[in-house]
Coordinates of C-alpha atoms in Angstrom, one line a residue:
M1057 CA 9.9 -3.7 -24.6
V1058 CA 9.7 -2.8 -21.2
E1059 CA 7.1 -5.0 -18.9
A1060 CA 5.4 -2.9 -15.8
E1061 CA 6.1 -4.2 -13.0
H1062 CA 2.5 -3.0 -11.8
K1063 CA -0.8 -3.7 -13.0
I1064 CA -3.6 -1.2 -12.8
G1065 CA -5.4 -1.5 -9.3
E1066 CA -2.5 -2.2 -7.6
S1067 CA -1.0 0.1 -5.2
F1068 CA 2.9 1.2 -4.7
P1069 CA 4.9 3.5 -2.8
V1070 CA 6.1 6.1 -4.3
Q1071 CA 8.5 9.0 -2.4
F1072 CA 8.5 13.3 -3.3
T1073 CA 11.0 15.9 -2.0
W1074 CA 10.7 19.1 -2.5
R1075 CA 13.5 22.0 -1.4
L1076 CA 11.7 25.0 -0.1
P1077 CA 13.1 28.4 -0.6
D1078 CA 14.4 28.7 3.4
G1079 CA 16.7 25.5 2.3
D1080 CA 15.0 23.1 3.9
F1081 CA 13.3 20.0 2.1
I1082 CA 10.0 18.3 2.5
R1083 CA 10.2 14.1 1.8
A1084 CA 7.0 12.6 1.7
I1085 CA 5.9 9.1 1.1
F1086 CA 2.5 8.2 -1.0
N1087 CA 0.5 5.3 -1.8
A1088 CA 0.0 5.3 -5.2
E1089 CA -2.3 3.3 -7.4
V1090 CA -2.3 2.4 -10.6
L1091 CA -5.0 3.8 -12.8
D1092 CA -3.2 3.4 -16.3
Y1093 CA 0.2 2.5 -17.9
V1094 CA 1.6 4.2 -20.8
P1095 CA 3.9 1.8 -22.8
A1096 CA 5.3 4.2 -25.0
A1097 CA 6.8 6.5 -22.2
D1098 CA 7.5 3.7 -19.7
K1099 CA 5.5 5.3 -17.3
Y1100 CA 2.2 4.9 -14.7
V1101 CA -0.8 7.0 -14.5
A1102 CA -1.5 7.0 -10.6
N1103 CA -3.3 8.4 -8.4
L1104 CA -2.1 9.2 -4.7
T1105 CA -4.3 7.6 -2.3
K1106 CA -3.0 8.2 0.9
L1107 CA 0.1 10.2 2.6
V1108 CA 1.5 7.5 4.1
A1109 CA 5.0 9.1 5.9
G1110 CA 6.7 12.5 5.6
R1111 CA 10.0 14.9 7.1
Q1112 CA 11.3 18.0 7.3
E1113 CA 14.8 18.4 6.7
D1114 CA 17.3 21.3 7.5
P1115 CA 19.3 22.0 4.6
E1116 CA 22.0 19.7 6.7
G1117 CA 19.5 16.9 6.8
E1118 CA 18.4 17.4 10.0
M1119 CA 15.0 16.5 11.0
R1120 CA 12.8 19.2 12.0
P1121 CA 10.8 18.8 15.3
T1122 CA 7.0 19.0 14.2
E1123 CA 6.6 22.4 16.1
A1124 CA 9.1 23.8 13.8
V1125 CA 8.1 22.4 10.5
N1126 CA 6.2 24.9 7.8
H1127 CA 2.3 24.3 7.9
E1128 CA 1.6 26.4 4.7
Y1129 CA 3.7 23.9 2.5
W1130 CA 2.9 20.5 4.4
Q1131 CA -0.4 21.5 3.7
M1132 CA 0.5 21.8 0.1
V1133 CA 1.5 18.0 0.5
H1134 CA -1.7 17.1 2.5
D1135 CA -3.8 18.6 -0.5
L1136 CA -1.8 15.9 -3.0
V1137 CA -3.5 13.3 -1.8
G1138 CA -6.5 12.6 -4.3
N1139 CA -4.9 13.9 -7.0
T1140 CA -3.4 11.4 -10.3
V1141 CA 0.3 11.8 -11.2

């Protein structure tokens, strides 16, 4: 039987990466607070409490300058804070 590394109430960083329609990537790191653990699935139920860091990269992996990022998609990233995953 697998034993969870994190207990309910603890927090840990999680990273998500999305490929945008134009080929760019958004990478974002969130702080996630454990709400529950499902042993049968070996999965956490967590709340994304804070956007810790992020960047947008072109298809070759080069970081885009702030003035060149897609603000519409970044708003969607920011809107994930407070959601349960």
